[in-house]
Amino acid sequence: MEAVIGLLLMLLRVSHGVETYCDGRQDGAQCYGALGGTVVLQLMDSASEISRYQLFKNKTAILSGIKNKIVSNLIADRSSFTPSNGTFRIHDLSWTDGGEYTLTIFDSDGHRSEQRTLQLIIQGVETYCDGRQDGAQCYGALGGTVVLQLMDSASEISRYQLFKNKTAILSGRKNKIVINLVADRSSFTPSDGTFRINNLSRTDGGEYTLTIFDSDGLMSEQRTLQLTFQAPVSSVLLVSECLSQGEMRVSCSSEGGDSPQYSWTLDGHTLTDTQLLSGNNETNNITLKQDVSGQLTCSVKNHVSTVSKTKTISTCGFIFIDCTCNNGMHISQWVFEANNTLKPTTTSITATEEEEDK
Ligand SMILES: *[C@@H]1O[C@H](CO)[C@@H](O)[C@H](O)[C@H]1NC(C)=O
Ligand SMILES: *[C@@H]1O[C@H](CO)[C@@H](O)[C@H](O)[C@H]1NC(C)=O
Ligand SMILES: *[C@@H]1O[C@H](CO)[C@@H](O)[C@H](O)[C@H]1NC(C)=O
Ligand SMILES: *[C@@H]1O[C@H](CO)[C@@H](O)[C@H](O)[C@H]1NC(C)=O
Ligand SMILES: *[C@@H]1O[C@H](CO)[C@@H](O)[C@H](O)[C@H]1NC(C)=O
Ligand SMILES: *[C@@H]1O[C@H](CO)[C@@H](O)[C@H](O)[C@H]1NC(C)=O
Ligand SMILES: *[C@@H]1O[C@H](CO)[C@@H](O)[C@H](O)[C@H]1NC(C)=O
């Protein structure tokens, strides 16, 4: 039992970027997934030429198929297998998804031709909260870990008690821990005042009250903190499309995740109003001006996770024409370069960035 808890503690580490990819094409691959997140397992190059294949977890064939046809997928509600590129994408990962997976491949005669295994290790989301100020708002992820900073150090504190629902779940005297009612999944470190609670469940949510006593046994301080749960943001999808005047609409969306907050950067710098036609650096849908190109990144975060996606965007191929033509007509507009019939002799053309490179 202790060994199991030790192992779990080891696995509970910080995890940002909640979509992970793992190449499972080699036998014995070690794969990591974040609790509540998504893992993409590359099982093979393509299933299109494989007569029959089965993916086992705990002796149960959770996925099986014949070439491009998926015969069964026991976790179809939260996974998808793409035969053409051999990727198995599982989202809403839970602890029970961890363990060994075995892929068995059969040849056209029905004989087993190959077998390989991969280990999927699920890591918990870990959050930190400074509870040294009264009324602190802390966030945790279900199944994850929260590190509550209760005080700088308990070493000089005569006596302290942490209450949850009128029950002292933790109490101590200086460096000595007297009671820890959640000792099986938590640890308090008196020297740095941190209380680490693993495998959080809904019932851990709510108000915590820390009471500190002086050497005369009188209450000298009392403060509360609130623990609230958020679902981590999982994968981020970034989609762009050109609009009729050469503007580019980009929308960023995320799977799962409570209260997602968006932010954008272009080549590492926050998007500015001079690059935006609509939206701002904190909305999920934006429209970029005609001449904007580069590495566009959308980041989605909440209090327990951060995930981002980057895409190289080029312009929609429009150029700005500002000319007074022979007939005296003044034209000032964005036109699709390939369709442009205006002779640039007397015109001034604001080329797009791509054009400038030429
Ligand atoms: C495999 O195909 C799916 C569906 O088209 C796609 O979403 C995914 O990005 C592809 N994965 C790889 C590794 O090519
Ligand atoms: C599946 O295997 C894991 C360990 O790999 C074990 O803890 C779990 O109980 C098994 N589940 C079932 C349904 O057999
Ligand atoms: C986490 O807690 C849940 C109950 O809240 C329990 O069912 C589960 O077994 C625990 N998981 C681990 C890895 O200890
Ligand atoms: C503890 O408090 C929470 C809300 O803060 C409540 O939902 C829960 O029922 C309480 N548990 C007990 C054992 O009183
Ligand atoms: C968005 O831009 C405003 C003004 O430039 C800035 O104050 C804010 O910090 C930016 N937000 C993010 C998430 O980058
Ligand atoms: C952003 O765009 C998506 C897809 O076009 C749309 O479903 C969504 O409602 C838009 N969100 C906002 C806040 O306008
Ligand atoms: C460019 O010309 C083609 C052919 O006439 C037309 O189909 C297309 O819509 C035009 N593109 C733009 C952006 O005007």
Short mmCIF file of C-alpha atoms and ligand atoms in Angstrom, two decimals:
data_model
loop_
_atom_site.label_atom_id
_atom_site.label_comp_id
_atom_site.label_asym_id
_atom_site.label_seq_id
_atom_site.Cartn_x
_atom_site.Cartn_y
_atom_site.Cartn_z
CA MET A 1 0.00 0.00 0.00
CA GLU A 2 2.76 2.40 0.94
CA ALA A 3 4.59 1.56 -2.24
CA VAL A 4 1.45 2.38 -4.22
CA ILE A 5 1.10 5.76 -2.54
CA GLY A 6 4.79 6.47 -3.10
CA LEU A 7 4.37 5.70 -6.76
CA LEU A 8 1.32 7.93 -6.99
CA LEU A 9 3.11 10.81 -5.35
CA MET A 10 5.85 10.39 -7.88
CA LEU A 11 3.37 10.53 -10.73
CA LEU A 12 1.57 13.58 -9.46
CA ARG A 13 3.56 16.29 -11.08
CA VAL A 14 2.87 19.61 -12.67
CA SER A 15 1.41 19.28 -16.10
CA HIS A 16 0.78 22.17 -18.41
CA GLY A 17 -0.11 21.66 -22.03
CA VAL A 18 -2.73 19.04 -21.59
CA GLU A 19 -2.62 17.36 -24.99
CA THR A 20 0.23 14.92 -25.27
CA TYR A 21 1.44 12.82 -28.17
CA CYS A 22 3.15 9.46 -27.86
CA ASP A 23 4.74 7.31 -30.48
CA GLY A 24 3.69 3.80 -29.60
CA ARG A 25 5.13 2.17 -32.70
CA GLN A 26 8.05 0.75 -30.77
CA ASP A 27 7.49 -2.01 -28.27
CA GLY A 28 7.68 -0.83 -24.66
CA ALA A 29 6.96 2.86 -25.31
CA GLN A 30 6.35 5.02 -22.21
CA CYS A 31 3.53 7.46 -22.73
CA TYR A 32 2.29 10.28 -20.54
CA GLY A 33 -1.14 11.81 -20.32
CA ALA A 34 -2.51 14.52 -18.09
CA LEU A 35 -5.48 13.80 -15.90
CA GLY A 36 -8.53 15.31 -17.61
CA GLY A 37 -6.44 15.91 -20.73
CA THR A 38 -5.97 14.25 -24.08
CA VAL A 39 -3.40 11.78 -25.31
CA VAL A 40 -2.72 10.92 -28.93
CA LEU A 41 -1.25 7.43 -29.25
CA GLN A 42 0.42 6.65 -32.53
CA LEU A 43 -0.28 2.93 -32.76
CA MET A 44 0.99 2.33 -36.31
CA ASP A 45 1.76 4.27 -39.48
CA SER A 46 -1.57 3.41 -41.01
CA ALA A 47 -4.11 0.68 -40.44
CA SER A 48 -5.21 0.67 -44.07
CA GLU A 49 -3.10 -2.36 -44.98
CA ILE A 50 -3.51 -4.27 -41.72
CA SER A 51 -5.84 -7.23 -42.05
CA ARG A 52 -6.86 -7.14 -38.41
CA TYR A 53 -5.68 -5.40 -35.24
CA GLN A 54 -6.75 -5.29 -31.61
CA LEU A 55 -5.72 -3.01 -28.78
CA PHE A 56 -5.98 -4.62 -25.37
CA LYS A 57 -6.18 -3.00 -21.98
CA ASN A 58 -6.46 -5.40 -19.05
CA LYS A 59 -7.22 -8.35 -21.33
CA THR A 60 -10.16 -6.50 -22.85
CA ALA A 61 -9.98 -5.52 -26.52
CA ILE A 62 -10.94 -1.87 -26.24
CA LEU A 63 -10.34 -1.21 -29.92
CA SER A 64 -10.38 -3.53 -32.88
CA GLY A 65 -10.49 -3.06 -36.60
CA ILE A 66 -10.00 -4.47 -40.04
CA LYS A 67 -8.06 -2.17 -42.35
CA ASN A 68 -9.97 1.13 -42.50
CA LYS A 69 -12.99 -0.28 -40.74
CA ILE A 70 -13.26 0.14 -36.97
CA VAL A 71 -15.04 -2.95 -35.69
CA SER A 72 -15.33 -1.92 -32.06
CA ASN A 73 -14.24 0.90 -29.82
CA LEU A 74 -15.33 0.44 -26.23
CA ILE A 75 -14.46 4.02 -25.32
CA ALA A 76 -15.91 5.61 -28.44
CA ASP A 77 -17.63 8.30 -26.35
CA ARG A 78 -14.29 9.87 -25.53
CA SER A 79 -11.89 8.61 -28.13
CA SER A 80 -11.42 8.36 -31.86
CA PHE A 81 -9.21 6.17 -33.95
CA THR A 82 -8.08 7.35 -37.39
CA PRO A 83 -7.12 4.25 -39.43
CA SER A 84 -5.41 6.28 -42.18
CA ASN A 85 -2.72 7.62 -39.86
CA GLY A 86 -2.94 5.05 -37.07
CA THR A 87 -3.60 7.55 -34.27
CA PHE A 88 -5.81 6.82 -31.30
CA ARG A 89 -6.90 9.98 -29.53
CA ILE A 90 -8.31 9.60 -26.01
CA HIS A 91 -9.65 12.59 -24.13
CA ASP A 92 -11.01 13.18 -20.61
CA LEU A 93 -8.23 10.96 -19.30
CA SER A 94 -8.81 9.47 -15.87
CA TRP A 95 -6.56 7.51 -13.55
CA THR A 96 -8.05 4.24 -14.77
CA ASP A 97 -6.77 4.94 -18.29
CA GLY A 98 -3.27 4.45 -16.96
CA GLY A 99 -1.59 1.10 -17.40
CA GLU A 100 -0.43 -1.24 -20.10
CA TYR A 101 -1.87 -1.36 -23.59
CA THR A 102 -1.10 -4.21 -25.96
CA LEU A 103 -1.51 -3.97 -29.70
CA THR A 104 -1.88 -7.22 -31.59
CA ILE A 105 -1.66 -7.33 -35.35
CA PHE A 106 -2.84 -10.27 -37.46
CA ASP A 107 -1.84 -11.17 -40.98
CA SER A 108 -4.26 -12.05 -43.77
CA ASP A 109 -4.21 -15.72 -42.71
CA GLY A 110 -5.45 -14.72 -39.28
CA HIS A 111 -2.13 -15.42 -37.60
CA ARG A 112 -0.71 -13.06 -35.06
CA SER A 113 2.12 -11.31 -36.83
CA GLU A 114 3.12 -8.65 -34.32
CA GLN A 115 2.50 -7.65 -30.74
CA ARG A 116 3.72 -4.64 -28.82
CA THR A 117 2.90 -2.91 -25.59
CA LEU A 118 2.96 0.64 -24.33
CA GLN A 119 2.63 2.07 -20.85
CA LEU A 120 0.35 5.01 -20.33
CA ILE A 121 1.18 7.02 -17.23
CA ILE A 122 -1.40 9.52 -16.06
CA GLN A 123 -0.10 12.62 -14.35
CA GLY A 124 -2.23 14.78 -12.13
CA VAL A 125 -2.69 18.50 -12.56
CA GLU A 126 -0.97 20.31 -9.73
CA THR A 127 -1.86 23.79 -8.59
CA TYR A 128 -0.35 26.05 -5.99
CA CYS A 129 -2.23 28.53 -3.84
CA ASP A 130 -0.94 31.12 -1.46
CA GLY A 131 -3.29 30.93 1.49
CA ARG A 132 -1.32 33.28 3.72
CA GLN A 133 -3.79 36.10 3.14
CA ASP A 134 -7.26 35.87 4.59
CA GLY A 135 -9.91 35.08 1.99
CA ALA A 136 -7.56 33.52 -0.57
CA GLN A 137 -9.30 31.90 -3.53
CA CYS A 138 -7.65 28.61 -4.46
CA TYR A 139 -8.27 26.36 -7.45
CA GLY A 140 -7.72 22.68 -7.95
CA ALA A 141 -8.46 20.03 -10.55
CA LEU A 142 -10.48 16.96 -9.66
CA GLY A 143 -8.15 14.02 -9.16
CA GLY A 144 -5.22 16.41 -9.11
CA THR A 145 -3.06 17.90 -6.41
CA VAL A 146 -3.21 21.23 -4.65
CA VAL A 147 -0.40 22.73 -2.66
CA LEU A 148 -1.77 25.15 -0.08
CA GLN A 149 0.74 27.56 1.39
CA LEU A 150 -0.72 27.94 4.88
CA MET A 151 2.11 29.93 6.48
CA ASP A 152 5.79 30.72 5.90
CA SER A 153 6.86 28.07 8.33
CA ALA A 154 5.21 26.28 11.24
CA SER A 155 8.46 25.86 13.13
CA GLU A 156 7.83 28.84 15.41
CA ILE A 157 4.08 28.43 15.77
CA SER A 158 3.08 27.05 19.17
CA ARG A 159 -0.08 25.46 17.88
CA TYR A 160 -2.12 25.55 14.69
CA GLN A 161 -5.26 23.88 13.41
CA LEU A 162 -6.75 23.69 9.95
CA PHE A 163 -10.51 23.30 9.96
CA LYS A 164 -12.75 22.03 7.23
CA ASN A 165 -16.46 21.93 8.08
CA LYS A 166 -15.78 22.45 11.80
CA THR A 167 -13.46 19.45 11.86
CA ALA A 168 -9.76 19.99 12.53
CA ILE A 169 -8.34 18.00 9.64
CA LEU A 170 -4.78 19.05 10.43
CA SER A 171 -3.22 20.22 13.64
CA GLY A 172 0.28 20.59 14.90
CA ARG A 173 2.72 22.15 17.31
CA LYS A 174 5.78 23.67 15.71
CA ASN A 175 7.43 20.93 13.64
CA LYS A 176 5.29 18.18 15.09
CA ILE A 177 2.15 17.14 13.26
CA VAL A 178 -0.42 16.07 15.84
CA ILE A 179 -3.32 15.15 13.57
CA ASN A 180 -3.75 14.77 9.84
CA LEU A 181 -7.10 13.25 9.01
CA VAL A 182 -6.23 13.00 5.31
CA ALA A 183 -2.75 11.60 5.88
CA ASP A 184 -3.31 8.83 3.32
CA ARG A 185 -3.31 11.35 0.48
CA SER A 186 -1.75 14.48 1.88
CA SER A 187 1.39 15.73 3.50
CA PHE A 188 2.12 18.80 5.55
CA THR A 189 5.65 20.16 5.63
CA PRO A 190 6.03 22.29 8.80
CA SER A 191 9.33 23.82 7.70
CA ASP A 192 7.81 25.53 4.66
CA GLY A 193 4.16 25.62 5.75
CA THR A 194 2.83 23.79 2.68
CA PHE A 195 -0.07 21.36 2.80
CA ARG A 196 -0.17 19.11 -0.23
CA ILE A 197 -3.41 17.26 -0.92
CA ASN A 198 -3.50 14.61 -3.66
CA ASN A 199 -6.33 12.94 -5.52
CA LEU A 200 -8.71 15.82 -4.90
CA SER A 201 -12.40 15.05 -4.93
CA ARG A 202 -15.47 17.28 -4.86
CA THR A 203 -15.78 16.94 -1.11
CA ASP A 204 -12.41 18.65 -0.72
CA GLY A 205 -13.93 21.81 -2.09
CA GLY A 206 -15.15 24.53 0.22
CA GLU A 207 -13.84 26.70 2.99
CA TYR A 208 -10.75 25.98 5.08
CA THR A 209 -9.99 27.91 8.24
CA LEU A 210 -6.54 28.12 9.77
CA THR A 211 -6.34 29.01 13.43
CA ILE A 212 -3.04 29.91 15.04
CA PHE A 213 -2.45 29.96 18.82
CA ASP A 214 0.25 31.77 20.71
CA SER A 215 2.39 30.24 23.45
CA ASP A 216 -0.27 31.12 26.07
CA GLY A 217 -2.79 29.02 24.18
CA LEU A 218 -4.73 32.06 22.98
CA MET A 219 -5.93 32.33 19.42
CA SER A 220 -3.65 34.87 17.77
CA GLU A 221 -4.73 34.62 14.17
CA GLN A 222 -7.44 33.14 12.01
CA ARG A 223 -7.82 33.11 8.27
CA THR A 224 -9.86 31.27 5.69
CA LEU A 225 -9.31 30.11 2.16
CA GLN A 226 -11.72 28.80 -0.41
CA LEU A 227 -10.95 25.80 -2.60
CA THR A 228 -12.85 25.63 -5.90
CA PHE A 229 -12.54 23.11 -8.73
CA GLN A 230 -11.99 23.76 -12.39
CA ALA A 231 -11.77 21.27 -15.22
CA PRO A 232 -8.44 21.67 -17.04
CA VAL A 233 -8.44 22.99 -20.57
CA SER A 234 -7.55 20.21 -22.98
CA SER A 235 -6.75 20.49 -26.64
CA VAL A 236 -6.90 23.79 -28.50
CA LEU A 237 -8.12 24.10 -32.06
CA LEU A 238 -7.03 27.01 -34.24
CA VAL A 239 -8.94 27.59 -37.48
CA SER A 240 -8.35 30.37 -39.99
CA GLU A 241 -10.21 31.45 -43.10
CA CYS A 242 -9.81 34.22 -45.62
CA LEU A 243 -12.65 36.70 -45.96
CA SER A 244 -13.75 38.47 -49.12
CA GLN A 245 -11.60 41.55 -48.68
CA GLY A 246 -8.48 39.59 -47.79
CA GLU A 247 -8.95 39.81 -44.05
CA MET A 248 -8.35 36.64 -42.08
CA ARG A 249 -10.74 35.38 -39.50
CA VAL A 250 -9.17 33.13 -36.88
CA SER A 251 -11.04 31.30 -34.21
CA CYS A 252 -9.56 29.54 -31.27
CA SER A 253 -11.51 26.99 -29.32
CA SER A 254 -10.72 24.55 -26.57
CA GLU A 255 -12.14 21.26 -25.48
CA GLY A 256 -13.32 21.08 -21.91
CA GLY A 257 -12.00 23.57 -19.41
CA ASP A 258 -13.96 25.84 -17.08
CA SER A 259 -13.77 29.61 -17.59
CA PRO A 260 -11.21 29.60 -20.39
CA GLN A 261 -9.30 32.83 -20.96
CA TYR A 262 -7.75 33.50 -24.34
CA SER A 263 -4.68 35.38 -25.41
CA TRP A 264 -2.89 35.79 -28.72
CA THR A 265 0.64 36.41 -29.84
CA LEU A 266 2.17 36.88 -33.28
CA ASP A 267 5.83 35.91 -33.52
CA GLY A 268 5.98 36.00 -29.75
CA HIS A 269 4.49 39.47 -29.28
CA THR A 270 1.01 40.27 -28.03
CA LEU A 271 -1.32 41.11 -30.91
CA THR A 272 -1.83 44.82 -31.29
CA ASP A 273 -4.74 46.89 -32.53
CA THR A 274 -2.78 47.72 -35.68
CA GLN A 275 -2.90 44.03 -36.64
CA LEU A 276 -6.52 43.49 -35.68
CA LEU A 277 -9.64 44.44 -37.59
CA SER A 278 -11.94 43.03 -34.96
CA GLY A 279 -11.61 41.32 -31.65
CA ASN A 280 -8.78 41.91 -29.25
CA ASN A 281 -5.94 39.95 -27.72
CA GLU A 282 -8.35 38.38 -25.23
CA THR A 283 -11.27 37.23 -27.41
CA ASN A 284 -11.46 33.77 -28.92
CA ASN A 285 -12.42 34.97 -32.41
CA ILE A 286 -10.37 37.62 -34.14
CA THR A 287 -10.06 39.13 -37.59
CA LEU A 288 -6.58 40.00 -38.77
CA LYS A 289 -5.72 42.73 -41.24
CA GLN A 290 -4.75 41.83 -44.81
CA ASP A 291 -1.00 42.17 -44.36
CA VAL A 292 -0.57 40.13 -41.19
CA SER A 293 1.49 36.94 -41.34
CA GLY A 294 3.77 34.96 -39.06
CA GLN A 295 3.57 32.48 -36.22
CA LEU A 296 0.21 32.98 -34.59
CA THR A 297 -0.31 31.45 -31.15
CA CYS A 298 -3.53 31.17 -29.23
CA SER A 299 -3.18 30.32 -25.54
CA VAL A 300 -6.07 29.17 -23.44
CA LYS A 301 -5.76 29.09 -19.72
CA ASN A 302 -7.76 28.84 -16.58
CA HIS A 303 -6.65 28.57 -12.98
CA VAL A 304 -5.51 24.99 -13.29
CA SER A 305 -4.07 24.65 -16.79
CA THR A 306 -2.62 26.37 -19.84
CA VAL A 307 -2.63 25.01 -23.37
CA SER A 308 -1.58 26.74 -26.55
CA LYS A 309 -1.56 26.11 -30.26
CA THR A 310 0.61 27.76 -32.88
CA LYS A 311 -0.05 28.01 -36.56
CA THR A 312 1.94 29.63 -39.36
CA ILE A 313 -0.31 32.01 -41.20
CA SER A 314 0.37 33.71 -44.49
CA THR A 315 -1.66 36.50 -45.99
CA CYS A 316 -4.70 35.81 -48.14
CA GLY A 317 -2.83 37.11 -51.20
CA PHE A 318 -4.28 40.60 -51.30
CA ILE A 319 -2.44 43.82 -52.09
CA PHE A 320 -3.49 47.36 -51.36
CA ILE A 321 -3.91 49.57 -54.40
CA ASP A 322 -4.01 53.30 -54.08
CA CYS A 323 -3.95 54.92 -57.50
CA THR A 324 -5.34 57.63 -59.63
CA CYS A 325 -5.98 56.02 -62.96
CA ASN A 326 -5.69 57.60 -66.44
CA ASN A 327 -9.38 58.46 -66.46
CA GLY A 328 -8.90 60.39 -63.24
CA MET A 329 -10.69 57.79 -61.15
CA HIS A 330 -9.23 57.23 -57.72
CA ILE A 331 -8.99 53.66 -56.52
CA SER A 332 -7.99 52.85 -53.01
CA GLN A 333 -8.71 49.28 -51.94
CA TRP A 334 -7.46 45.79 -51.23
CA VAL A 335 -7.56 43.54 -54.28
CA PHE A 336 -6.72 39.90 -54.80
CA GLU A 337 -3.28 40.13 -56.34
CA ALA A 338 -3.74 37.33 -58.86
CA ASN A 339 -6.89 39.01 -60.20
CA ASN A 340 -5.44 42.48 -60.30
CA THR A 341 -5.73 44.08 -63.72
CA LEU A 342 -4.65 47.57 -62.74
CA LYS A 343 -1.26 48.49 -64.16
CA PRO A 344 0.99 49.52 -61.34
CA THR A 345 2.84 52.19 -63.37
CA THR A 346 1.18 55.20 -61.78
CA THR A 347 0.08 53.43 -58.68
CA SER A 348 1.54 53.04 -55.30
CA ILE A 349 1.13 49.52 -54.11
CA THR A 350 1.38 48.55 -50.51
CA ALA A 351 2.60 45.05 -50.90
CA THR A 352 1.86 42.38 -48.44
CA GLU A 353 4.67 41.10 -46.28
CA GLU A 354 5.09 38.12 -48.53
CA GLU A 355 5.51 40.42 -51.49
CA GLU A 356 8.19 42.40 -49.73
CA ASP A 357 10.25 39.26 -49.37
CA LYS A 358 10.50 38.90 -53.13
C1 LIG B 1 -4.49 11.85 -37.99
O1 LIG B 1 -5.72 12.15 -38.59
C2 LIG B 1 -6.61 12.91 -37.77
C3 LIG B 1 -7.94 13.01 -38.49
O2 LIG B 1 -7.78 13.48 -39.78
C4 LIG B 1 -5.98 14.27 -37.53
O3 LIG B 1 -6.83 15.05 -36.69
C5 LIG B 1 -4.64 14.07 -36.84
O4 LIG B 1 -4.00 15.32 -36.69
C6 LIG B 1 -3.76 13.14 -37.63
N1 LIG B 1 -2.60 12.86 -36.79
C7 LIG B 1 -1.37 12.79 -37.28
C8 LIG B 1 -0.30 12.50 -36.29
O5 LIG B 1 -1.13 12.94 -38.47
C1 LIG B 2 -6.98 -2.80 -15.01
O1 LIG B 2 -5.62 -2.81 -14.65
C2 LIG B 2 -5.29 -1.96 -13.59
C3 LIG B 2 -3.81 -2.01 -13.40
O2 LIG B 2 -3.18 -2.03 -14.63
C4 LIG B 2 -6.03 -2.40 -12.33
O3 LIG B 2 -5.74 -1.51 -11.28
C5 LIG B 2 -7.52 -2.38 -12.61
O4 LIG B 2 -8.23 -2.89 -11.51
C6 LIG B 2 -7.86 -3.21 -13.82
N1 LIG B 2 -9.24 -3.01 -14.16
C7 LIG B 2 -10.05 -3.98 -14.51
C8 LIG B 2 -11.44 -3.58 -14.87
O5 LIG B 2 -9.68 -5.14 -14.55
C1 LIG B 3 -8.90 8.87 -5.72
O1 LIG B 3 -10.07 9.03 -4.97
C2 LIG B 3 -11.19 8.31 -5.48
C3 LIG B 3 -12.37 8.65 -4.60
O2 LIG B 3 -12.52 10.01 -4.54
C4 LIG B 3 -10.90 6.82 -5.45
O3 LIG B 3 -11.98 6.12 -6.01
C5 LIG B 3 -9.66 6.56 -6.26
O4 LIG B 3 -9.30 5.19 -6.14
C6 LIG B 3 -8.49 7.41 -5.77
N1 LIG B 3 -7.41 7.25 -6.72
C7 LIG B 3 -6.18 7.05 -6.34
C8 LIG B 3 -5.22 6.92 -7.46
O5 LIG B 3 -5.86 6.97 -5.17
C1 LIG B 4 -18.58 20.15 4.20
O1 LIG B 4 -18.87 21.36 3.54
C2 LIG B 4 -19.28 21.23 2.22
C3 LIG B 4 -19.45 22.61 1.66
O2 LIG B 4 -18.46 23.45 2.14
C4 LIG B 4 -20.56 20.43 2.17
O3 LIG B 4 -20.96 20.24 0.82
C5 LIG B 4 -20.35 19.09 2.82
O4 LIG B 4 -21.56 18.38 2.87
C6 LIG B 4 -19.80 19.24 4.23
N1 LIG B 4 -19.44 17.94 4.74
C7 LIG B 4 -19.71 17.55 5.95
C8 LIG B 4 -19.23 16.20 6.31
O5 LIG B 4 -20.30 18.25 6.74
C1 LIG B 5 -4.06 42.57 -24.12
O1 LIG B 5 -3.68 43.87 -24.49
C2 LIG B 5 -3.79 44.83 -23.46
C3 LIG B 5 -3.48 46.20 -24.04
O2 LIG B 5 -2.41 46.09 -24.93
C4 LIG B 5 -2.86 44.44 -22.33
O3 LIG B 5 -2.99 45.34 -21.25
C5 LIG B 5 -3.23 43.04 -21.84
O4 LIG B 5 -2.31 42.64 -20.87
C6 LIG B 5 -3.19 42.06 -23.02
N1 LIG B 5 -3.66 40.78 -22.54
C7 LIG B 5 -3.00 39.66 -22.70
C8 LIG B 5 -3.64 38.43 -22.18
O5 LIG B 5 -1.93 39.62 -23.28
C1 LIG B 6 -16.39 32.16 -32.39
O1 LIG B 6 -16.49 31.46 -33.61
C2 LIG B 6 -17.05 30.16 -33.48
C3 LIG B 6 -16.92 29.44 -34.80
O2 LIG B 6 -17.06 30.33 -35.87
C4 LIG B 6 -18.50 30.32 -33.03
O3 LIG B 6 -19.10 29.06 -32.88
C5 LIG B 6 -18.50 31.05 -31.69
O4 LIG B 6 -19.82 31.29 -31.27
C6 LIG B 6 -17.75 32.35 -31.76
N1 LIG B 6 -17.59 32.87 -30.41
C7 LIG B 6 -17.85 34.12 -30.09
C8 LIG B 6 -17.65 34.50 -28.66
O5 LIG B 6 -18.23 34.95 -30.91
C1 LIG B 7 -10.43 35.99 -58.79
O1 LIG B 7 -10.93 35.60 -60.07
C2 LIG B 7 -11.55 34.33 -60.09
C3 LIG B 7 -11.89 34.02 -61.54
O2 LIG B 7 -12.51 35.10 -62.13
C4 LIG B 7 -12.79 34.37 -59.18
O3 LIG B 7 -13.42 33.11 -59.19
C5 LIG B 7 -12.35 34.74 -57.80
O4 LIG B 7 -13.47 34.85 -56.95
C6 LIG B 7 -11.57 36.02 -57.79
N1 LIG B 7 -11.05 36.19 -56.43
C7 LIG B 7 -11.22 37.29 -55.75
C8 LIG B 7 -10.69 37.27 -54.38
O5 LIG B 7 -11.74 38.28 -56.21
#
